[in-house]
Amino acid sequence: MAVEQTFVIIKPEAVERRLVGEILGRFERKGLEIKRLAVTQIQRETAEEHYAHHKDKSFFPQLIEAITKGPVVLAVLEGDDAIQQVRTLVGATDPAKAAPGTIRGDLAIKLPYNMVHAADSPAAAEEEIKRFFGG
Ligand code: CMP
């Protein structure tokens, strides 16, 4: 198993509900290492670039509004098979369908408010780390 880095955004609804520690704790308890961490508010332009592949979807305006509406926590996590391990911990995109025991299954109920974004491939992780943390 290769050591990988992955990228996550703890979304505004999670920060507002004071669930940052709960979510980061789940990643840490799994054995992942927090390599970088930042609190910021995502600008509309950056959000539109990050979610460009969803531009034609009907929910795009709702998605941009949800990710830009308040502070977020950005994190780079490292560990064996980190990209897939984090996605497993996070659960299915739709929190109404996410399994109990996952972050979305336990903490969220309705799209687009699914608490966490997690990179879905090594290429996406690299691109997103660069976008949000720079070189
Ligand atoms: P995320 O993993 O950040 O990637 C794209 C986001 O779009 C997703 O989480 C949700 O927040 C949102 N999303 C995906 N599908 C829908 C949908 N059908 N309706 C509303 N929001 C959605």
Coordinates of C-alpha atoms and ligand atoms in Angstrom, one line a residue:
M1 CA 0.0 0.0 0.0
A2 CA 1.4 3.3 -1.0
V3 CA 1.6 6.4 1.3
E4 CA -0.5 9.1 -0.3
Q5 CA -1.7 12.6 0.5
T6 CA -5.3 13.6 0.1
F7 CA -7.2 16.8 0.4
V8 CA -10.4 17.5 2.3
I9 CA -12.6 20.5 2.9
I10 CA -14.6 20.6 6.1
K11 CA -17.6 22.5 4.8
P12 CA -19.3 25.6 6.3
E13 CA -22.2 23.7 7.8
A14 CA -19.8 21.5 9.8
V15 CA -17.8 24.6 11.1
E16 CA -21.1 26.2 12.0
R17 CA -22.3 23.1 13.9
R18 CA -18.9 22.9 15.7
L19 CA -18.1 19.5 14.2
V20 CA -14.5 20.2 13.1
G21 CA -13.0 18.3 16.0
E22 CA -15.4 15.4 15.6
I23 CA -14.5 15.1 11.8
L24 CA -10.7 15.6 12.2
G25 CA -10.8 13.2 15.1
R26 CA -12.2 10.5 12.9
F27 CA -9.4 10.9 10.4
E28 CA -6.8 10.9 13.2
R29 CA -8.2 7.9 14.9
K30 CA -8.1 6.0 11.6
G31 CA -4.3 6.7 11.6
L32 CA -4.0 9.5 9.1
E33 CA -1.6 12.3 9.8
I34 CA -2.6 16.0 9.4
K35 CA 0.1 17.5 7.3
R36 CA -1.5 20.9 6.7
L37 CA -4.5 22.7 8.2
A38 CA -6.1 26.1 7.5
V39 CA -9.2 28.0 8.3
T40 CA -10.4 30.2 5.5
Q41 CA -13.5 31.4 3.5
I42 CA -13.5 30.1 -0.1
Q43 CA -14.0 32.9 -2.7
R44 CA -16.7 32.4 -5.3
E45 CA -14.1 32.3 -8.1
T46 CA -12.1 29.5 -6.4
A47 CA -15.3 27.5 -5.7
E48 CA -16.4 27.7 -9.3
E49 CA -13.0 26.5 -10.4
H50 CA -12.9 23.7 -7.8
Y51 CA -16.4 22.5 -8.9
A52 CA -16.0 23.3 -12.6
H53 CA -16.9 19.7 -13.5
H54 CA -20.4 20.3 -12.0
K55 CA -21.0 23.5 -13.9
D56 CA -23.8 22.2 -16.0
K57 CA -25.7 20.5 -13.2
S58 CA -28.9 22.1 -11.9
F59 CA -27.6 22.2 -8.3
F60 CA -24.4 24.1 -9.2
P61 CA -25.6 27.5 -7.9
Q62 CA -26.8 25.9 -4.6
L63 CA -23.4 24.1 -4.3
I64 CA -21.4 27.3 -4.8
E65 CA -23.6 29.1 -2.3
A66 CA -23.2 26.3 0.3
I67 CA -19.4 26.1 0.0
T68 CA -18.8 29.9 0.1
K69 CA -21.3 30.9 2.8
G70 CA -18.9 30.7 5.8
P71 CA -15.5 29.6 7.1
V72 CA -14.2 26.2 6.1
V73 CA -11.3 24.1 7.3
L74 CA -8.9 22.8 4.7
A75 CA -6.7 19.8 5.4
V76 CA -4.0 17.7 3.8
L77 CA -4.0 14.2 5.3
E78 CA -1.3 11.6 4.8
G79 CA -1.2 7.8 5.2
D80 CA -1.3 4.5 3.5
D81 CA -4.0 4.5 0.8
A82 CA -5.1 7.9 2.2
I83 CA -7.4 8.9 -0.8
Q84 CA -9.6 5.8 -0.6
Q85 CA -9.4 5.5 3.2
V86 CA -10.7 9.0 3.6
R87 CA -13.5 8.5 1.0
T88 CA -14.6 5.4 2.9
L89 CA -14.7 7.3 6.2
V90 CA -16.6 10.1 4.5
G91 CA -19.3 7.9 2.9
A92 CA -21.6 8.3 0.0
T93 CA -22.2 11.7 -1.6
D94 CA -25.9 11.9 -0.6
P95 CA -26.0 11.9 3.2
A96 CA -29.5 10.4 3.1
K97 CA -28.0 7.3 1.6
A98 CA -24.6 7.3 3.3
A99 CA -24.1 4.3 5.7
P100 CA -24.2 4.8 9.4
G101 CA -20.7 4.9 10.8
T102 CA -19.5 7.3 8.0
I103 CA -19.2 11.0 8.5
R104 CA -22.0 11.9 6.2
G105 CA -24.2 9.0 7.4
D106 CA -23.8 10.0 11.0
L107 CA -23.7 13.8 10.8
A108 CA -25.6 15.0 7.8
I109 CA -29.1 14.5 6.2
K110 CA -29.6 16.5 3.0
L111 CA -27.6 17.6 -0.1
P112 CA -25.7 19.8 -0.8
Y113 CA -24.9 19.8 2.9
N114 CA -22.7 16.7 3.2
M115 CA -20.2 18.1 5.6
V116 CA -16.9 17.2 3.8
H117 CA -15.4 17.3 0.4
A118 CA -12.7 14.7 -0.2
A119 CA -10.4 14.4 -3.3
D120 CA -11.4 11.3 -5.4
S121 CA -8.1 10.4 -7.1
P122 CA -4.4 11.1 -6.9
A123 CA -4.6 13.6 -9.7
A124 CA -7.5 15.5 -8.0
A125 CA -5.6 15.4 -4.7
E126 CA -2.5 17.0 -6.2
E127 CA -4.5 19.6 -8.1
E128 CA -6.7 20.5 -5.1
I129 CA -3.7 20.7 -2.7
K130 CA -2.1 23.1 -5.2
R131 CA -5.3 25.1 -5.6
F132 CA -5.9 25.6 -1.9
F133 CA -2.4 25.5 -0.4
G134 CA -0.2 26.6 -3.3
G135 CA 3.0 24.9 -4.4
Ligands
CMP1 P1 -18.6 17.1 -2.9 O1 -18.0 15.8 -2.6 O2 -18.1 18.4 -2.3 O3 -18.7 17.3 -4.5 C1 -19.7 17.9 -5.2 C2 -20.8 18.4 -4.3 O4 -22.0 18.8 -5.0 C3 -21.2 17.3 -3.3 O5 -20.2 17.1 -2.4 C4 -22.5 17.9 -2.8 O6 -22.3 18.9 -1.8 C5 -23.1 18.6 -4.0 N1 -24.1 17.7 -4.7 C6 -23.9 16.6 -5.4 N2 -25.0 16.1 -5.9 C7 -26.0 17.0 -5.5 C8 -27.4 17.1 -5.7 N3 -28.0 16.1 -6.4 N4 -28.1 18.1 -5.2 C9 -27.4 19.1 -4.5 N5 -26.1 19.1 -4.3 C10 -25.4 18.0 -4.8

